[in-house]
Coordinates of C-alpha atoms in Angstrom, one line a residue:
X4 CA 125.4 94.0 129.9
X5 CA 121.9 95.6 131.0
X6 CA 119.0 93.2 129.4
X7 CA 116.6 94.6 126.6
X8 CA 114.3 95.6 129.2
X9 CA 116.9 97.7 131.3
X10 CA 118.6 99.8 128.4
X11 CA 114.8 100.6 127.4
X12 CA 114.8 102.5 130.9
X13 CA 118.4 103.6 130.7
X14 CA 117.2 105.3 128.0
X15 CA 113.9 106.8 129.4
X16 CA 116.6 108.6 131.7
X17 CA 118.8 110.0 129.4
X18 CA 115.6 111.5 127.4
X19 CA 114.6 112.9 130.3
X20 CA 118.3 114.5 131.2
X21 CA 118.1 115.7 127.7
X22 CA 114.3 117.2 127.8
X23 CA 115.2 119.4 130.7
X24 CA 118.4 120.8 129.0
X25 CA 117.7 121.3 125.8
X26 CA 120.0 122.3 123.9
X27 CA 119.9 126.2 122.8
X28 CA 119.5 127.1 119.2
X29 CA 121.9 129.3 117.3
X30 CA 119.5 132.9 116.7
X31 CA 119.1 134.1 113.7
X32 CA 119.4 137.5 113.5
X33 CA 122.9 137.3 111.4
X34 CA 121.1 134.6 109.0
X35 CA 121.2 136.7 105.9
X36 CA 118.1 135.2 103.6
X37 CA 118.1 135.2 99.3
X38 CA 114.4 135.6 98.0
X39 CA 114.0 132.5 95.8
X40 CA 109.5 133.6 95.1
X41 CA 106.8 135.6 95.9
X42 CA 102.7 135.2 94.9
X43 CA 102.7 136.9 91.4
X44 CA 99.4 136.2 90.4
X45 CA 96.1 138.4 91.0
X46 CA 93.0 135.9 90.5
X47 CA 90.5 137.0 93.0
X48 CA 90.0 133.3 94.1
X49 CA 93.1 132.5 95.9
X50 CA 94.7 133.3 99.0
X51 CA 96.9 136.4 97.5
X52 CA 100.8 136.9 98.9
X53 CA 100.8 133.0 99.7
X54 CA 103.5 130.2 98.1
X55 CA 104.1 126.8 99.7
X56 CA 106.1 123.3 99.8
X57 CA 109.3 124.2 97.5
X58 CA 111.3 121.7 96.1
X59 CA 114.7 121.8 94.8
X60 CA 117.9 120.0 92.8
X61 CA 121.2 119.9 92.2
X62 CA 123.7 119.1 89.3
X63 CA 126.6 120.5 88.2
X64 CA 126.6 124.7 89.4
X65 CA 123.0 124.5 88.8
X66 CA 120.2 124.6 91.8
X67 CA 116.5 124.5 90.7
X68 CA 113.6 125.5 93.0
X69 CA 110.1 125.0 92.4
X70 CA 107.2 126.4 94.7
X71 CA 103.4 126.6 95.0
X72 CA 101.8 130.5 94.1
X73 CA 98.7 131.8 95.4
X74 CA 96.8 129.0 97.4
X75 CA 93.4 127.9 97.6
X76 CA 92.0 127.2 101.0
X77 CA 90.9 123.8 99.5
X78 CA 93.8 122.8 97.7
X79 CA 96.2 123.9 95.2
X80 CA 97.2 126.9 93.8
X81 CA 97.7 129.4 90.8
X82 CA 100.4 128.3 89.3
X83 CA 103.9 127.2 90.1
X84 CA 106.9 129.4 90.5
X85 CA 110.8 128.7 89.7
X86 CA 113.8 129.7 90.7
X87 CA 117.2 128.8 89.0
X88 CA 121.2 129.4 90.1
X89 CA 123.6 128.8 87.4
X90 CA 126.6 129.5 89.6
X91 CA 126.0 127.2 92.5
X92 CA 123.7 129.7 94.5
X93 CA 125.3 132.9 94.1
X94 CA 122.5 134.5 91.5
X95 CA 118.7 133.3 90.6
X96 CA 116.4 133.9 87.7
X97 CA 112.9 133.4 88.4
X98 CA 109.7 133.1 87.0
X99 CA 106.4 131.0 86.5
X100 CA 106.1 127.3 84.5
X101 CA 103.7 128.1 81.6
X102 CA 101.0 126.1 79.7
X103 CA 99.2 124.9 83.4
X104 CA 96.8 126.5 85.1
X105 CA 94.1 128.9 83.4
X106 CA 96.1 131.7 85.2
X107 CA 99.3 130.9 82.7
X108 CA 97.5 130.0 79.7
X109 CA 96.7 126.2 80.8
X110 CA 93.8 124.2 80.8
X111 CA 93.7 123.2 84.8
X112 CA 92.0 125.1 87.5
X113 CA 94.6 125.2 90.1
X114 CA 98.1 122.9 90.6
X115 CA 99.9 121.5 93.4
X116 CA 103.1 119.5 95.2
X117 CA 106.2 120.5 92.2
X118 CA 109.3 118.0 92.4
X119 CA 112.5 118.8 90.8
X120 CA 114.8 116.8 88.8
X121 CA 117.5 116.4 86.4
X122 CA 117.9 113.9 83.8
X123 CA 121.7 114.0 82.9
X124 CA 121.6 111.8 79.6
X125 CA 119.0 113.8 78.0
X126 CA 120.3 117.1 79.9
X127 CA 116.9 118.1 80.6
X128 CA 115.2 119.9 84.0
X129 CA 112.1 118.6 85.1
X130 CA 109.3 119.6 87.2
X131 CA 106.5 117.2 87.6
X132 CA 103.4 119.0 89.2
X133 CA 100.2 117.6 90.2
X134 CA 96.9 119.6 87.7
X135 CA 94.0 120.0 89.6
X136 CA 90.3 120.4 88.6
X137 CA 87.5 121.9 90.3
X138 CA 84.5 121.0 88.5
X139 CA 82.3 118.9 91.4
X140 CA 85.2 119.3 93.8
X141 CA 88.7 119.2 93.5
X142 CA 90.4 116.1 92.2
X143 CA 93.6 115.6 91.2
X144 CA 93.2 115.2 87.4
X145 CA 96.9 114.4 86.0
X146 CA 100.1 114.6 86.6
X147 CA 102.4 117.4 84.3
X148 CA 106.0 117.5 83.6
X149 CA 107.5 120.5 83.1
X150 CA 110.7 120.5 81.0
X151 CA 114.3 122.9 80.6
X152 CA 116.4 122.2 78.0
X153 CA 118.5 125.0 78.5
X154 CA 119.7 124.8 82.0
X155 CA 116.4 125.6 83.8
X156 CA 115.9 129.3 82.5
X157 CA 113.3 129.1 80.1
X158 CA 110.1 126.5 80.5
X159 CA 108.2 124.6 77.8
X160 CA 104.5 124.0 78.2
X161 CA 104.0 120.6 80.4
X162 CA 103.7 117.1 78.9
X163 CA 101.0 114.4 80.8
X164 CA 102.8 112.4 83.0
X165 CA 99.7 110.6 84.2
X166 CA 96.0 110.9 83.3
X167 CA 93.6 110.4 86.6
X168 CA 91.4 108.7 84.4
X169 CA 88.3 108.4 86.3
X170 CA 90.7 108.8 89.6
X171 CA 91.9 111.2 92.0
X172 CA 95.7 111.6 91.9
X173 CA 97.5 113.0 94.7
X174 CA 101.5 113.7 95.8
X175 CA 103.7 113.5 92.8
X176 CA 107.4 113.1 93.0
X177 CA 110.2 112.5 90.4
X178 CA 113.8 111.4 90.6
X179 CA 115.9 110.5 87.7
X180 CA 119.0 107.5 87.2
X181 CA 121.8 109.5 86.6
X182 CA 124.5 107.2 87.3
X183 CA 125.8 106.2 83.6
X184 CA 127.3 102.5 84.6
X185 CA 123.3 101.9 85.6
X186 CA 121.4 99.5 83.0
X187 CA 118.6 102.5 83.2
X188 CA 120.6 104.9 82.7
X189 CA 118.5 108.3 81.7
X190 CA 115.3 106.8 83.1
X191 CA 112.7 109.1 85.2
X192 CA 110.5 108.2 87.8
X193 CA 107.3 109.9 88.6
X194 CA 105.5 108.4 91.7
X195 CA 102.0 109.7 92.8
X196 CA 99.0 107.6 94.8
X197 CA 95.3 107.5 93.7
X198 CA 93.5 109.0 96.7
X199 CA 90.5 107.3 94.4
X200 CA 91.4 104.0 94.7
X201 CA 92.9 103.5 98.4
X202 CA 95.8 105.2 98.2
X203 CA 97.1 103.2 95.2
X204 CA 100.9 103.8 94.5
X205 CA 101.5 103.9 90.6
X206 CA 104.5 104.8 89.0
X207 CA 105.3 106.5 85.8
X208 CA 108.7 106.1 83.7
X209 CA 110.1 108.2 80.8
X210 CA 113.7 106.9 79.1
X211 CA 113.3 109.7 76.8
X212 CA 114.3 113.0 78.4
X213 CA 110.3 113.1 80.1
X214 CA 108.6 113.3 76.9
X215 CA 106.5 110.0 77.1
X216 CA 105.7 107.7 79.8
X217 CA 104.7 104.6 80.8
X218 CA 102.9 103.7 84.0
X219 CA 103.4 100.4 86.1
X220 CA 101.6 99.7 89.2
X221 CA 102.6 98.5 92.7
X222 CA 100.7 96.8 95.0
X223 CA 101.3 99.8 97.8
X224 CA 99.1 102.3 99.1
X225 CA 100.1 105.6 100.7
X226 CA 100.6 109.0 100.5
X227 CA 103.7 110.9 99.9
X228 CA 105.8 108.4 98.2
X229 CA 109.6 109.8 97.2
X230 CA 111.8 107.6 94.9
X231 CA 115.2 107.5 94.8
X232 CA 117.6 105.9 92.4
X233 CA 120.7 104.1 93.8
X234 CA 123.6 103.6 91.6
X235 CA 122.8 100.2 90.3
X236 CA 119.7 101.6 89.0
X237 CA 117.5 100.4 91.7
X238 CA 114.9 102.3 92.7
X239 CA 114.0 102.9 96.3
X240 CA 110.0 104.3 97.3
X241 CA 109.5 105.8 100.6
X242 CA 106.0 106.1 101.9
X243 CA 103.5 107.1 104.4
X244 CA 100.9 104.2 104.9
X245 CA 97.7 104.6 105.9
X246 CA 98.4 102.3 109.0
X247 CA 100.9 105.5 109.9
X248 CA 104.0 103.3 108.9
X249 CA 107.0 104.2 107.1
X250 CA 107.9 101.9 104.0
X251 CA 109.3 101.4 101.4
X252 CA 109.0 99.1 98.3
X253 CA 111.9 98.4 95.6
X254 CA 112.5 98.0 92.2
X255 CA 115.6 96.6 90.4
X256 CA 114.3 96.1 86.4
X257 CA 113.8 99.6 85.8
X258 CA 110.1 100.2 87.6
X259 CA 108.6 97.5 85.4
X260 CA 107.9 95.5 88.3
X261 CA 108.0 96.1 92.5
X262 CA 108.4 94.2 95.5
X263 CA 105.8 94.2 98.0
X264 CA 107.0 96.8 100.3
X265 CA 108.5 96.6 103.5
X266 CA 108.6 98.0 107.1
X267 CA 110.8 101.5 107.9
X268 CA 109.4 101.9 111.0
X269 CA 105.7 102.3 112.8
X270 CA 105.8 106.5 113.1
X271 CA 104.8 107.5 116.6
X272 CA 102.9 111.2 116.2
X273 CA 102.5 114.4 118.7
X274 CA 99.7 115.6 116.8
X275 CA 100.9 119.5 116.1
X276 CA 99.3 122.3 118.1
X277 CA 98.1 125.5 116.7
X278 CA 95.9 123.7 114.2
X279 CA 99.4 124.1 111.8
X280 CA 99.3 121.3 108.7
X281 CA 102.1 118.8 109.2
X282 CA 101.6 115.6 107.9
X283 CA 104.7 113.0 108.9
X284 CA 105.2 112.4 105.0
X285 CA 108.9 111.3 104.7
X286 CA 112.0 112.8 103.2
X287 CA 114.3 110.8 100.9
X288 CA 117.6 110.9 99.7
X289 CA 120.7 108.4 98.8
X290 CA 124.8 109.2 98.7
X291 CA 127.2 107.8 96.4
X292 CA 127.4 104.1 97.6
X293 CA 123.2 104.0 97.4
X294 CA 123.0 103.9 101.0
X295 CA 119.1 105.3 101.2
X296 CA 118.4 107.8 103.9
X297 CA 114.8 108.2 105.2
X298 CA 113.9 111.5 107.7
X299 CA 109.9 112.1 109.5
X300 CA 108.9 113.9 112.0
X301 CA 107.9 111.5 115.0
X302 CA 107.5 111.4 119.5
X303 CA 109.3 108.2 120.1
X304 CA 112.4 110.0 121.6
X305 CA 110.2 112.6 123.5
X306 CA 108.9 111.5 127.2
X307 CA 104.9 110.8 126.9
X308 CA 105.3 111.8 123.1
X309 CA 105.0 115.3 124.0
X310 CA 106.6 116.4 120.9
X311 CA 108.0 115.2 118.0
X312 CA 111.5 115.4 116.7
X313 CA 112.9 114.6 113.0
X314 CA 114.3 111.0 113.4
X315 CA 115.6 109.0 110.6
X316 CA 116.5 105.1 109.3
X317 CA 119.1 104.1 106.5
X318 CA 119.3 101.3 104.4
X319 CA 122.4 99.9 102.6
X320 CA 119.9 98.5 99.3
X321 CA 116.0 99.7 100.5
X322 CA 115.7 96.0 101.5
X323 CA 116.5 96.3 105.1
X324 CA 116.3 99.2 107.8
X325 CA 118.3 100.1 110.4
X326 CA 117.1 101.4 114.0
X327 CA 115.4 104.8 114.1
X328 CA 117.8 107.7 115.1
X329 CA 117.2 110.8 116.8
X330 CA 118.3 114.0 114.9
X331 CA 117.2 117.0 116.9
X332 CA 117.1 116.3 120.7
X333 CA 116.7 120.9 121.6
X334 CA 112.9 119.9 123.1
X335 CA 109.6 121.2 121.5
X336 CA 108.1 120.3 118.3
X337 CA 109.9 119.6 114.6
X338 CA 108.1 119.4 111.8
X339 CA 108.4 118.9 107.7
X340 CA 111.8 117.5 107.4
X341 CA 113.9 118.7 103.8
X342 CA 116.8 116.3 104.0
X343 CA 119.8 116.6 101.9
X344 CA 122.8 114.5 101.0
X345 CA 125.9 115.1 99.1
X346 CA 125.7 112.6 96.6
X347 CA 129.3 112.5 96.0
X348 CA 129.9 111.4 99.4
X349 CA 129.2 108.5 101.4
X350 CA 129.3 106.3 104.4
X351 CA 131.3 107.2 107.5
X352 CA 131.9 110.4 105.7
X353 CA 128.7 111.0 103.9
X354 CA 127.8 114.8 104.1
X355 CA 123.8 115.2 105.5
X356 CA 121.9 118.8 105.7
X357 CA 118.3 118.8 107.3
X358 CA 116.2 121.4 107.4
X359 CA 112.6 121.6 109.3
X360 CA 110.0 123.5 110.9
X361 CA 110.0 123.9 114.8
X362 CA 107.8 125.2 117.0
X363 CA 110.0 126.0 120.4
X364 CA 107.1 125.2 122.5
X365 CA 105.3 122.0 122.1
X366 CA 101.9 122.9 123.9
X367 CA 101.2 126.0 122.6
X368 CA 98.0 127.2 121.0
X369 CA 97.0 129.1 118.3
X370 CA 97.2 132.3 119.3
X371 CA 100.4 131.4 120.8
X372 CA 102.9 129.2 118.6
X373 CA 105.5 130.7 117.1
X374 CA 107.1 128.8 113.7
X375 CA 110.6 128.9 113.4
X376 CA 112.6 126.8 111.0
X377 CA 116.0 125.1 111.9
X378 CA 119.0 123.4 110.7
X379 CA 121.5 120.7 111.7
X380 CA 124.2 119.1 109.7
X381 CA 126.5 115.7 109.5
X382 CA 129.5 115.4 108.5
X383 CA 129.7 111.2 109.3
X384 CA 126.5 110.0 107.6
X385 CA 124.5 110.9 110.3
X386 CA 126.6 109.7 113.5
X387 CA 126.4 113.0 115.0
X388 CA 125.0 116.2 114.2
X389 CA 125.6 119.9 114.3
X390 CA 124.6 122.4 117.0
X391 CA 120.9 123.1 116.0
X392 CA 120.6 126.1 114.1
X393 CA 117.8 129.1 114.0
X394 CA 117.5 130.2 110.6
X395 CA 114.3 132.5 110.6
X396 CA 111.2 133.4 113.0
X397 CA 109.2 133.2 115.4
X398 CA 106.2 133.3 113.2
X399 CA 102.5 134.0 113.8
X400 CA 100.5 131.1 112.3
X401 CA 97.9 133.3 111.1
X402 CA 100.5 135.1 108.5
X403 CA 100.5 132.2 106.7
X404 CA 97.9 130.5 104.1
X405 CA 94.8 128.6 105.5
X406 CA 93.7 125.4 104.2
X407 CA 91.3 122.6 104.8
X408 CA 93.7 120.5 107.1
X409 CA 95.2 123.9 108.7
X410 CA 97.5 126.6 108.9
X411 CA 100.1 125.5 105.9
X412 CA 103.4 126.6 105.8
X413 CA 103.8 123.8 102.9
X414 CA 103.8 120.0 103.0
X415 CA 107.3 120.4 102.1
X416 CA 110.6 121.8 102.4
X417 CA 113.5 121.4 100.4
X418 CA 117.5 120.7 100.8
X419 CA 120.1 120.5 98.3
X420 CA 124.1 120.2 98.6
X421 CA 126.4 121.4 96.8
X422 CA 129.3 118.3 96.4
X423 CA 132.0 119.3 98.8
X424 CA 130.2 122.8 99.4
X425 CA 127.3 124.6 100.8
X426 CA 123.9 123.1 101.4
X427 CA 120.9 125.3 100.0
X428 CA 117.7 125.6 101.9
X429 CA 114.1 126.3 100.4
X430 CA 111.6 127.2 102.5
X431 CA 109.1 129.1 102.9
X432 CA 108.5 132.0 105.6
X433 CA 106.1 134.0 106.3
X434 CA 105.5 138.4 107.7
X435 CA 102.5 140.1 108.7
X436 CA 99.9 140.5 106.0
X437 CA 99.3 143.9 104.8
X438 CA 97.1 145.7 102.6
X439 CA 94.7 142.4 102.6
X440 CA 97.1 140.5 101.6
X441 CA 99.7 137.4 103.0
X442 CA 103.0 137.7 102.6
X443 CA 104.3 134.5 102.1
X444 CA 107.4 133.7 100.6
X445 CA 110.3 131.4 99.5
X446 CA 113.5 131.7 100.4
X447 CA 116.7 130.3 101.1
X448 CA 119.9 131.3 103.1
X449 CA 122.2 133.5 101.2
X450 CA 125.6 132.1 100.3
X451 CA 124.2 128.3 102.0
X452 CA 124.9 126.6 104.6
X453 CA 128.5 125.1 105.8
X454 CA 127.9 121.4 106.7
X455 CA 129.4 120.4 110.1
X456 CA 129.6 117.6 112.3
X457 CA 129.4 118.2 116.0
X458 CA 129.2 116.3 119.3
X459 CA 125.6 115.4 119.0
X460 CA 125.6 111.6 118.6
X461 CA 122.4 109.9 117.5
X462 CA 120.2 108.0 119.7
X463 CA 118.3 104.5 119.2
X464 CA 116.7 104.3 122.7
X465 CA 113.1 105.4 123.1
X466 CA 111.6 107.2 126.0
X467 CA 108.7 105.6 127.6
X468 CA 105.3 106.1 126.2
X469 CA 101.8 105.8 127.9
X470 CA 99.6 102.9 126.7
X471 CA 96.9 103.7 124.4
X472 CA 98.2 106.9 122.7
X473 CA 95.7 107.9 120.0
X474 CA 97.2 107.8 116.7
X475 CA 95.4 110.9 114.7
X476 CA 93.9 110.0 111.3
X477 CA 95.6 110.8 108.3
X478 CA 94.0 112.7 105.5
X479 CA 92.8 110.5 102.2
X480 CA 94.7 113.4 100.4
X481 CA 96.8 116.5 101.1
X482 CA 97.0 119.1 98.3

């Protein structure tokens, strides 16, 4: 057997087999799209026509999206918009959460980052959004809760999740323990970092259908933490650190107390041309066993880091983490990973859906780079993977919404399966401006997505790197 050293250069080989046939992407011409949102409101301080970094979840036939509306070139936006499917993605409603910013009746100046959830005791939607104020500059004043109790058509005003409190909070994201043989059974989670105070990771809980909550603290900082919930009621945080690290930190009593944190994986990071925003935040989800899957965008697999690709790590309890795979291996640059799993699945036959942005060229500038946004699927927990598919572009970066870190086609995209069905898609894509306007919207592929294995198997093997790659900084926030 070839020693450590020799598959390491094996491997460089292979990468370098695989860079100069890349493997062509589906087009997507025949991809018929559903319009899940469009920029409603008509303040005269935003960016008007934009909407970025949708969310979504799944239970039952019902599929919630939440986006951004109208963005602010230094963070936030107008409000947040909704869209809800009652029959598994075959119709939406939509409309606008009420009660946050001064544009709906609210008493915060702009709002940011919406996470979806379902609490299936209580039978209540949430949406957890992060209020902003602009008095002095923009800080991240609280985090809101949005709630449904009648299937996510209608929207009460918000309830305060969190209070900055002489803070700055940033990145809020909730998941809920639905699994009813859990000891925390009903119990939400609302994670979010205090940009304020280091990056502080706090957590907030609610055992009451998101009407009250209770913080805890951890003794992590980052940015862009996503909990999950595994079936024994352990939750599982992934995290960017400021170090540019992948963790994760654990909690089994409920998120009264947490672990210290440990390692995913050191992310290795093309920095993105074009001047697009693309942060390597990570994407969580778990299956039905609680086997934790984590998806960035990183260079490892790419010779010289010359672009990144989505890789991802899984993790039987969040404790430990296996090697870092390669999921798209078709050359140039992915970005903004939106990773789905069918939670009634798992293990050799657990059913993945991943969704990102892509640029097909890797060096290409500004007035060059076209944005395209792909999709791959697994049918074997992520063994192998689907042909790579187109599902809209090529994309000027100037259509979309400028911001203080860049071009922003959102922070986030968003996945969610149906169990032994379609996966759904939210993202958001942009056309040329008109009228002085963007036109930025969110969308999602009509009828879903079929979720398919393929011949693609995953790789562990790095291509070689040269020494001393600079490691761009990361931003102390990203709103």
């Amino acid at each position: 057997m070839p020693s450590p050293a020799r598959r390491r250069g094996i491997g460089g080989l292979l990468i370098i087999t695989l860079l100069l046939t890349p493997v062509p992407a589906l087009a997507s011409e025949t991809v018929p799209l559903t319009e899940l949102g469009a920029d409603s409101y008509a303040n005269a301080t935003s960016q008007h026509g934009t909407q970025a970094g949708p969310d979504t979840f799944q239970a039952g036939t019902t599929v919630v999206a939440a986006q951004q509306a109208g963005r602010f070139f230094d963070g936030g936006a107008s409000g947040i918009a909704f869209a809800t499917s009652t029959d598994n993605g075959a119709t939406w409603t939509k409309g606008v959460l009420p009660g946050i910013t001064t544009f709906g009746g609210g008493p915060f100046d702009r709002v940011s980052d919406p996470s979806v959830a379902f609490d299936a005791r209580h039978g209540v939607w949430l949406i957890s959004s992060l209020a902003l104020t602009d008095t002095g500059g923009i800080a991240g004043a609280a985090v809101v809760t949005s709630r449904s109790t009648d299937g996510g058509l209608t929207w009460a005003e918000p309830v305060t999740t969190a209070v900055a409190d002489g803070g700055d909070l940033d990145k809020s994201w909730t998941a809920c323990d639905n699994a009813p043989r859990s000891p925390f059974y009903g119990r939400c989670y609302t994670v979010y970092d205090d940009a304020a105070a280091g990056n502080a990771i706090k957590v907030s809980r609610s055992s009451d259908g998101g009407l009250t909550w209770q913080e805890s603290a951890t003794s992590a900082t980052g940015l862009g933490a996503q909990p999950v919930v595994r079936p024994d009621g352990a939750v599982v945080v992934a995290y960017l650190s400021r170090e540019q690290q992948i963790r994760s930190m654990r909690s089994g009593d409920g998120g009264a107390s947490w672990d210290a944190g440990v390692l995913v994986a050191t992310v290795r990071r093309h920095l993105v041309a074009g001047g697009l925003r693309a942060l390597p935040l990570p994407s969580a989800e778990s299956d039905a066993r609680g086997t934790v899957y984590v998806a960035w965008h990183d260079c490892r697999f790419q010779l010289g880091c010359g672009g990144n690709d989505i890789v991802m790590s899984t993790s039987a309890t969040g404790e430990e983490w296996g090697h870092v795979t390669r999921v798209t291996d078709d050359g140039g640059d992915h970005v903004i990973p939106g990773l789905g799993v069918d939670r009634d699945s798992s293990g050799g036959t657990a059913r993945l859906a991943l969704a990102y942005y892509r640029y097909p060229s890797a060096d290409c500038t500004a007035a060059t780079c076209r944005l395209t946004i792909g999709y791959t699927s697994s049918d074997n927990g992520g063994g192998s993977w689907s042909r790579p598919a187109e599902l809209h572009g090529p994309m000027d970066l100037g259509w979309f919404a400028n911001s203080a870190h860049g071009r922003m086609a959102g922070d986030y995209l968003s996945t969610s399966v149906i169990p032994g069905g379609n996966a759904y898609v939210a993202f958001t894509a942009a056309a040329a401006p008109s009228g002085g306007a963007y036109d930025v919207r969110t969308y999602t592929v009509t009828g879903g997505l079929p979720i398919t294995g393929g011949g693609r198997a995953t790789l562990a093997i790095e291509a070689p790197v040269a020494a001393g790659e600079p490691a761009p900084d990361l931003p102390a926030t990203a709103r």
